Coordinates of C-alpha atoms and ligand atoms in Angstrom, one line a residue:
X1 CA 121.7 -74.8 -151.3
X2 CA 120.1 -75.9 -154.5
X3 CA 116.9 -74.3 -153.3
X4 CA 118.7 -71.0 -152.8
X5 CA 120.3 -71.1 -156.2
X6 CA 116.9 -71.9 -157.8
X7 CA 115.2 -69.0 -156.0
X8 CA 117.9 -66.6 -157.0
X9 CA 117.8 -67.7 -160.6
X10 CA 114.1 -67.4 -160.7
X11 CA 114.3 -63.9 -159.3
X12 CA 116.8 -63.0 -162.0
X13 CA 114.5 -64.5 -164.6
X14 CA 111.6 -62.4 -163.3
X15 CA 113.7 -59.2 -163.6
X16 CA 114.2 -59.6 -167.3
X17 CA 112.2 -56.9 -169.1
X18 CA 109.4 -58.2 -171.2
X19 CA 110.0 -58.9 -174.9
X20 CA 108.5 -55.7 -176.2
X21 CA 110.7 -53.6 -173.9
X22 CA 113.7 -55.4 -175.3
X23 CA 112.7 -54.8 -178.9
X24 CA 115.4 -53.6 -181.1
X25 CA 113.4 -51.1 -183.1
X26 CA 113.6 -47.4 -182.0
X27 CA 112.1 -44.7 -184.2
X28 CA 113.0 -41.5 -182.3
X29 CA 116.1 -40.4 -180.4
X30 CA 116.9 -37.1 -178.7
X31 CA 120.5 -36.0 -178.6
X32 CA 122.5 -33.1 -177.2
X33 CA 125.1 -31.8 -179.7
X34 CA 127.8 -29.2 -179.5
X35 CA 130.0 -27.8 -182.3
X36 CA 133.7 -27.3 -181.5
X37 CA 135.0 -23.9 -180.3
X38 CA 137.1 -21.9 -182.8
X39 CA 140.8 -21.6 -181.9
X40 CA 142.3 -18.3 -180.7
X41 CA 144.3 -16.2 -183.2
X42 CA 147.7 -14.7 -182.5
X43 CA 147.5 -10.9 -182.7
X44 CA 151.3 -10.4 -182.8
X45 CA 151.7 -12.2 -186.1
X46 CA 148.1 -11.9 -187.4
X47 CA 147.6 -15.6 -186.9
X48 CA 144.2 -17.2 -187.4
X49 CA 142.6 -19.7 -185.0
X50 CA 141.4 -23.0 -186.5
X51 CA 137.6 -23.5 -187.2
X52 CA 135.8 -25.7 -184.6
X53 CA 134.6 -29.1 -185.8
X54 CA 131.0 -29.8 -186.8
X55 CA 128.7 -32.6 -185.7
X56 CA 126.8 -34.1 -188.6
X57 CA 124.6 -37.1 -189.5
X58 CA 125.3 -39.3 -192.5
X59 CA 122.9 -41.8 -194.0
X60 CA 123.8 -45.5 -193.9
X61 CA 121.6 -48.3 -195.1
X62 CA 122.3 -50.8 -192.3
X63 CA 122.6 -48.2 -189.4
X64 CA 120.0 -48.1 -186.7
X65 CA 118.9 -45.6 -184.1
X66 CA 119.4 -48.1 -181.2
X67 CA 123.2 -48.1 -181.7
X68 CA 123.2 -44.3 -181.9
X69 CA 121.2 -44.1 -178.7
X70 CA 123.2 -46.7 -176.8
X71 CA 126.5 -45.0 -177.7
X72 CA 125.5 -41.4 -176.9
X73 CA 122.7 -41.7 -174.3
X74 CA 123.0 -39.0 -171.6
X75 CA 126.2 -37.5 -173.1
X76 CA 126.8 -34.4 -175.0
X77 CA 128.2 -35.1 -178.5
X78 CA 131.0 -32.6 -178.9
X79 CA 133.1 -32.0 -182.0
X80 CA 136.8 -31.1 -181.6
X81 CA 137.9 -27.5 -180.9
X82 CA 139.9 -25.6 -183.4
X83 CA 143.6 -25.3 -182.8
X84 CA 145.0 -22.0 -181.5
X85 CA 147.4 -20.1 -183.7
X86 CA 151.0 -20.4 -182.7
X87 CA 154.3 -18.9 -183.5
X88 CA 155.3 -22.0 -185.3
X89 CA 151.9 -22.6 -186.9
X90 CA 150.3 -19.3 -187.8
X91 CA 147.0 -20.8 -189.1
X92 CA 145.6 -23.3 -186.5
X93 CA 144.2 -26.6 -187.6
X94 CA 140.4 -27.1 -187.7
X95 CA 138.8 -29.2 -185.0
X96 CA 137.8 -32.8 -185.8
X97 CA 134.2 -33.4 -187.0
X98 CA 131.9 -36.0 -185.3
X99 CA 130.0 -38.2 -187.8
X100 CA 126.9 -40.0 -186.6
X101 CA 125.7 -42.9 -188.9
X102 CA 122.0 -42.9 -189.0
X103 CA 119.5 -45.1 -191.0
X104 CA 117.8 -43.8 -194.1
X105 CA 114.4 -42.1 -193.6
X106 CA 115.6 -39.8 -190.8
X107 CA 114.3 -36.2 -190.3
X108 CA 116.4 -34.1 -187.9
X109 CA 114.4 -31.7 -185.8
X110 CA 115.7 -28.9 -183.5
X111 CA 114.2 -28.4 -180.1
X112 CA 112.1 -25.4 -181.4
X113 CA 110.6 -27.7 -184.0
X114 CA 112.7 -26.4 -186.9
X115 CA 113.6 -29.1 -189.4
X116 CA 117.4 -29.2 -189.9
X117 CA 117.2 -31.6 -192.8
X118 CA 116.3 -35.2 -193.8
X119 CA 118.4 -38.2 -195.0
X120 CA 116.9 -40.5 -197.5
X121 CA 119.9 -41.7 -199.4
X122 CA 123.1 -43.5 -198.5
X123 CA 125.9 -40.9 -197.9
X124 CA 123.5 -38.0 -197.5
X125 CA 124.6 -35.6 -194.7
X126 CA 122.9 -33.0 -192.4
X127 CA 125.0 -30.8 -190.2
X128 CA 123.4 -30.7 -186.7
X129 CA 125.8 -28.4 -184.9
X130 CA 128.3 -26.1 -186.6
X131 CA 131.7 -25.4 -185.2
X132 CA 132.6 -21.8 -184.2
X133 CA 134.9 -19.8 -186.4
X134 CA 138.5 -19.3 -185.4
X135 CA 139.8 -16.0 -184.2
X136 CA 140.6 -13.4 -186.9
X137 CA 141.5 -9.7 -186.7
X138 CA 137.7 -8.9 -187.1
X139 CA 136.9 -10.9 -184.0
X140 CA 139.8 -9.6 -182.0
X141 CA 141.5 -12.9 -182.5
X142 CA 139.0 -14.7 -180.3
X143 CA 137.5 -17.9 -181.4
X144 CA 133.7 -18.4 -181.2
X145 CA 131.7 -21.1 -179.5
X146 CA 130.1 -23.7 -181.7
X147 CA 126.3 -24.2 -181.9
X148 CA 124.7 -26.1 -179.1
X149 CA 121.4 -27.9 -179.8
X150 CA 119.0 -30.5 -178.5
X151 CA 118.0 -32.4 -181.5
X152 CA 115.6 -35.2 -182.3
X153 CA 116.2 -37.8 -184.9
X154 CA 112.8 -39.1 -186.2
X155 CA 112.7 -42.2 -188.3
X156 CA 110.0 -42.9 -190.8
X157 CA 110.5 -46.2 -192.7
X158 CA 110.9 -45.8 -196.5
X159 CA 109.2 -48.7 -198.2
X160 CA 107.3 -49.1 -201.5
X161 CA 104.4 -50.9 -199.9
X162 CA 102.9 -50.4 -196.4
X163 CA 100.7 -53.1 -194.8
X164 CA 97.8 -52.0 -192.7
X165 CA 95.2 -54.2 -191.1
X166 CA 93.5 -55.3 -188.0
X167 CA 95.4 -57.6 -185.7
X168 CA 95.5 -61.3 -186.8
X169 CA 94.6 -60.4 -190.3
X170 CA 97.7 -62.1 -191.6
X171 CA 100.0 -59.1 -192.3
X172 CA 103.1 -60.8 -191.0
X173 CA 102.1 -64.1 -192.7
X174 CA 102.0 -62.2 -196.0
X175 CA 105.3 -60.6 -195.4
X176 CA 106.8 -64.0 -194.8
X177 CA 105.1 -65.5 -197.9
X178 CA 106.4 -62.9 -200.3
X179 CA 109.8 -62.0 -198.8
X180 CA 112.7 -63.5 -196.9
X181 CA 111.7 -61.7 -193.7
X182 CA 111.0 -64.0 -190.7
X183 CA 108.4 -62.0 -188.7
X184 CA 106.7 -63.5 -185.7
X185 CA 103.3 -65.0 -186.5
X186 CA 100.8 -66.2 -184.0
X187 CA 97.1 -66.6 -183.5
X188 CA 96.6 -63.8 -181.1
X189 CA 96.2 -60.0 -181.6
X190 CA 99.2 -57.7 -181.5
X191 CA 101.9 -60.3 -182.2
X192 CA 103.7 -57.6 -184.2
X193 CA 104.6 -54.7 -181.9
X194 CA 107.1 -52.9 -184.0
X195 CA 107.4 -52.4 -187.8
X196 CA 109.3 -54.9 -189.9
X197 CA 110.6 -54.4 -193.4
X198 CA 111.1 -57.1 -196.0
X199 CA 112.2 -57.1 -199.6
X200 CA 110.2 -58.9 -202.4
X201 CA 112.7 -60.2 -205.0
X202 CA 111.5 -60.8 -208.5
X203 CA 113.0 -63.2 -211.0
X204 CA 114.4 -60.3 -213.1
X205 CA 116.2 -59.1 -209.9
X206 CA 113.8 -56.2 -209.3
X207 CA 113.3 -55.5 -205.6
X208 CA 110.3 -54.0 -203.9
X209 CA 110.3 -53.2 -200.2
X210 CA 107.3 -53.8 -198.0
X211 CA 106.7 -52.7 -194.4
X212 CA 104.7 -54.8 -191.9
X213 CA 103.1 -52.7 -189.1
X214 CA 101.4 -53.6 -185.8
X215 CA 97.7 -54.2 -186.0
X216 CA 95.3 -51.3 -185.8
X217 CA 91.9 -51.5 -184.1
X218 CA 88.9 -49.2 -183.9
X219 CA 89.6 -46.4 -181.5
X220 CA 93.4 -46.4 -182.3
X221 CA 93.1 -42.6 -182.6
X222 CA 92.3 -42.4 -178.9
X223 CA 95.2 -44.8 -178.2
X224 CA 93.2 -48.0 -178.0
X225 CA 95.4 -51.1 -178.7
X226 CA 98.8 -49.9 -179.7
X227 CA 97.4 -46.6 -180.8
X228 CA 98.2 -45.3 -184.3
X229 CA 101.5 -43.4 -183.8
X230 CA 103.3 -46.1 -185.8
X231 CA 101.2 -45.0 -188.8
X232 CA 103.9 -42.5 -189.4
X233 CA 105.7 -45.3 -191.0
X234 CA 103.2 -45.6 -193.9
X235 CA 103.4 -41.8 -194.6
X236 CA 106.4 -42.4 -196.8
X237 CA 105.3 -45.6 -198.5
X238 CA 104.1 -45.4 -202.1
X239 CA 101.2 -47.8 -201.9
X240 CA 99.0 -48.9 -199.0
X241 CA 98.0 -52.6 -198.8
X242 CA 95.0 -53.2 -196.7
X243 CA 94.8 -56.7 -195.4
X244 CA 91.5 -57.9 -193.9
X245 CA 90.6 -61.3 -192.4
X246 CA 87.7 -62.7 -194.5
X247 CA 86.1 -63.9 -191.2
X248 CA 86.1 -60.5 -189.7
X249 CA 87.5 -59.6 -186.3
X250 CA 86.6 -59.6 -182.6
X251 CA 89.1 -58.4 -180.1
X252 CA 87.3 -60.2 -177.2
X253 CA 83.9 -61.4 -176.3
X254 CA 83.3 -58.0 -174.7
X255 CA 83.9 -56.3 -178.1
X256 CA 81.5 -56.2 -181.0
X257 CA 82.1 -58.7 -183.8
X258 CA 83.1 -56.8 -187.0
X259 CA 82.6 -58.3 -190.4
X260 CA 85.4 -58.2 -193.0
X261 CA 83.9 -55.2 -194.8
X262 CA 83.4 -53.4 -191.5
X263 CA 87.0 -53.9 -190.5
X264 CA 88.1 -52.4 -193.9
X265 CA 85.9 -49.3 -193.3
X266 CA 87.1 -49.0 -189.7
X267 CA 90.7 -49.1 -190.9
X268 CA 89.7 -46.4 -193.5
X269 CA 88.3 -44.3 -190.6
X270 CA 91.4 -44.7 -188.4
X271 CA 93.7 -43.7 -191.3
X272 CA 91.5 -40.7 -191.9
X273 CA 91.6 -39.7 -188.3
X274 CA 95.4 -39.9 -188.3
X275 CA 95.9 -38.0 -191.5
X276 CA 93.3 -37.6 -194.3
X277 CA 96.2 -37.3 -196.8
X278 CA 96.9 -41.0 -196.4
X279 CA 93.6 -41.7 -198.2
X280 CA 95.0 -40.1 -201.3
X281 CA 97.7 -42.8 -201.7
X282 CA 97.1 -45.7 -204.1
X283 CA 95.6 -48.5 -202.2
X284 CA 95.0 -52.2 -202.7
X285 CA 92.7 -54.4 -200.6
X286 CA 93.7 -58.0 -200.0
X287 CA 91.1 -60.2 -198.4
X288 CA 93.1 -62.9 -196.6
X289 CA 92.4 -66.5 -195.5
X290 CA 90.5 -67.4 -198.6
X291 CA 91.6 -71.0 -198.1
X292 CA 88.8 -71.3 -195.4
X293 CA 85.5 -72.8 -196.6
X294 CA 82.6 -70.6 -197.7
X295 CA 84.7 -67.5 -198.1
X296 CA 84.2 -66.9 -201.9
X297 CA 80.7 -65.5 -201.2
X298 CA 82.2 -63.0 -198.7
X299 CA 84.8 -61.7 -201.2
X300 CA 82.1 -61.4 -203.9
X301 CA 79.9 -59.4 -201.5
X302 CA 82.8 -57.0 -200.7
X303 CA 83.5 -56.5 -204.4
X304 CA 79.8 -55.8 -204.9
X305 CA 79.7 -53.4 -202.0
X306 CA 82.7 -51.4 -203.3
X307 CA 80.8 -50.8 -206.6
X308 CA 78.5 -48.4 -204.6
X309 CA 80.3 -48.1 -201.3
X310 CA 78.8 -44.7 -200.4
X311 CA 75.4 -46.1 -200.1
X312 CA 76.8 -48.9 -197.9
X313 CA 78.6 -46.4 -195.7
X314 CA 75.5 -44.4 -195.1
X315 CA 73.9 -47.4 -193.5
X316 CA 76.7 -47.7 -190.9
X317 CA 76.4 -46.3 -187.4
X318 CA 78.0 -42.8 -187.1
X319 CA 80.8 -44.0 -184.7
X320 CA 82.3 -46.3 -187.3
X321 CA 81.5 -44.3 -190.4
X322 CA 84.4 -42.8 -192.4
X323 CA 84.0 -39.4 -193.9
X324 CA 85.5 -40.3 -197.2
X325 CA 86.0 -43.8 -198.5
X326 CA 89.2 -45.1 -200.1
X327 CA 88.8 -46.0 -203.7
X328 CA 90.8 -49.2 -203.9
X329 CA 92.7 -49.7 -207.1
X330 CA 92.2 -53.5 -206.8
X331 CA 90.4 -55.9 -204.5
X332 CA 91.8 -59.4 -204.5
X333 CA 91.5 -62.6 -202.4
X334 CA 94.6 -64.3 -201.1
X335 CA 95.8 -67.0 -198.8
X336 CA 99.0 -65.9 -197.1
X337 CA 99.3 -69.2 -195.3
X338 CA 98.8 -71.5 -198.3
X339 CA 100.8 -69.2 -200.7
X340 CA 98.0 -69.7 -203.2
X341 CA 97.7 -68.1 -206.7
X342 CA 96.6 -64.8 -205.1
X343 CA 100.1 -64.3 -203.8
X344 CA 101.7 -64.3 -207.2
X345 CA 98.9 -62.1 -208.5
X346 CA 99.5 -59.7 -205.6
X347 CA 103.2 -59.6 -206.4
X348 CA 102.5 -58.7 -210.0
X349 CA 100.0 -56.1 -208.9
X350 CA 102.7 -54.4 -206.8
X351 CA 104.9 -54.1 -209.8
X352 CA 102.2 -52.8 -212.0
X353 CA 100.9 -50.2 -209.6
X354 CA 104.4 -49.0 -208.8
X355 CA 105.2 -48.7 -212.5
X356 CA 101.9 -46.8 -213.0
X357 CA 102.9 -44.5 -210.2
X358 CA 106.3 -43.8 -211.7
X359 CA 104.6 -42.9 -215.0
X360 CA 102.1 -40.7 -213.1
X361 CA 104.9 -38.7 -211.6
X362 CA 106.5 -38.3 -215.0
X363 CA 105.0 -35.0 -216.4
X364 CA 105.6 -36.2 -220.0
X365 CA 103.3 -39.2 -219.8
X366 CA 99.6 -39.0 -219.6
X367 CA 98.7 -42.3 -217.9
X368 CA 95.2 -43.6 -217.5
X369 CA 95.7 -44.2 -213.7
X370 CA 96.8 -40.5 -213.4
X371 CA 93.4 -39.5 -214.8
X372 CA 91.8 -42.0 -212.5
X373 CA 93.5 -40.5 -209.4
X374 CA 92.8 -36.9 -210.5
X375 CA 89.1 -37.7 -210.7
X376 CA 89.3 -39.6 -207.5
X377 CA 86.9 -37.4 -205.6
X378 CA 84.3 -38.0 -208.2
X379 CA 85.1 -41.7 -208.3
X380 CA 84.4 -41.8 -204.6
X381 CA 81.0 -40.3 -205.0
X382 CA 80.1 -42.9 -207.6
X383 CA 81.8 -45.8 -205.7
X384 CA 85.0 -47.6 -206.2
X385 CA 86.6 -49.2 -209.2
X386 CA 86.8 -52.9 -208.6
X387 CA 88.9 -55.3 -210.7
Ligands
GTP1 N1 93.7 -70.2 -192.6 C1 94.5 -69.2 -192.7 N2 95.2 -68.7 -191.6 C2 96.0 -67.6 -191.8 C3 96.3 -67.1 -193.1 N3 97.2 -66.1 -192.9 C4 97.5 -66.0 -191.6 N4 96.8 -66.9 -190.9 C5 96.8 -67.2 -189.5 O1 96.3 -66.0 -188.8 C6 97.0 -65.8 -187.6 C7 97.6 -64.4 -187.5 O2 98.6 -64.2 -188.5 P1 99.6 -63.1 -188.4 O3 100.4 -63.1 -189.7 O4 100.4 -63.1 -187.1 O5 98.7 -61.8 -188.3 P2 99.1 -60.3 -188.2 O6 98.1 -59.5 -189.0 O7 100.5 -60.1 -188.5 O8 98.7 -60.0 -186.7 P3 99.3 -58.9 -185.7 O9 100.8 -58.9 -185.8 O10 98.8 -59.3 -184.3 O11 98.7 -57.6 -186.1 C8 98.1 -66.9 -187.5 O12 97.7 -67.9 -186.7 C9 98.2 -67.3 -189.0 O13 98.6 -68.7 -189.1 C10 95.6 -67.7 -194.2 O14 95.8 -67.3 -195.3 N5 94.8 -68.7 -193.9
MG2 MG1 102.0 -59.4 -187.3

């Protein structure tokens, strides 16, 4: 008897989907939506039918796409129909609206690819299916059908800082060191499989958001590793933070060993292949695991290399060479694990760079970093500015 129970229990355990399939993060959902039909008018008394209800999305900070999906999967979301005009109520009541609460950072696409709108702020709304108008003398007192659409809600995280790096570089460790987030950290590649967001809180109550992404590896553009589709989540971040393991990276003994500098250039290449526009964002390079012995020389050599990075890039084999090289605003050494002095420095850098960026977007201020970025193409030719 005990044996049978154990076997059944084991079978049940085996059936559990693996962790990544049970992950809570969903960044795209398809829905079928239908506006309410307008009510019928009453010709005898010139009565007007009620307008059909609309289906619309409203932004909510703590909403998530998983709950939208689990609530509406496989169903048509239909708004209420407009009331018919009656002898006792000449103008029919409008149909009830359906409100979908969605997270911030959503873009709503129609099936034909048309963008219906986007939601970036709490309370912002986008109508996704309008209700049909009620019957009037012009329409022969017949109500109209509401709009029917297949729509897609696409989420791109909105964060100030986006973390990019090879697996195991210490992205999640850094997120943990500077925010209250509790990401999973482990000594094997692809520990993080979905983006995480954390908030860095400063003493003066300022808050900066930071998004940790799964690791990228060379060949991500041809879907090696986890691919690079999740890079869409850095499209809307203001600053890119590259994290590189000072010891370099090797996926397995079958793969080539890449030095720290090579991993940075390979990341540069993957970002470029995903969207060259990403290279225009302000970027900081953090070389991690500086607590390990003999790493100062490596950091120094990387800073040296970035003084004339183009000549370094020319020596690389063509399959790992980026077309254009990111000019990092800063290159610093950190230890995410030990929370050493580099971490405080990095936190201050985030503030400084975000303030610079805010000034840059202000047309009344001529900021030195604005001039720097404007002349970025030339800076690249000459090599990077290293602090
Ligand atoms: N010595 C040392 N080890 C570190 C440091 N930061 C992270 N590690 C270790 O590196 C390993 C990987 O850390 P993670 O934070 O999971 O790395 P990740 O970049 O998030 O990795 P993926 O999620 O797989 O992309 C863990 O064993 C960490 O303990 C550091 O500053 N020094
Ligand atoms: Mg991670």
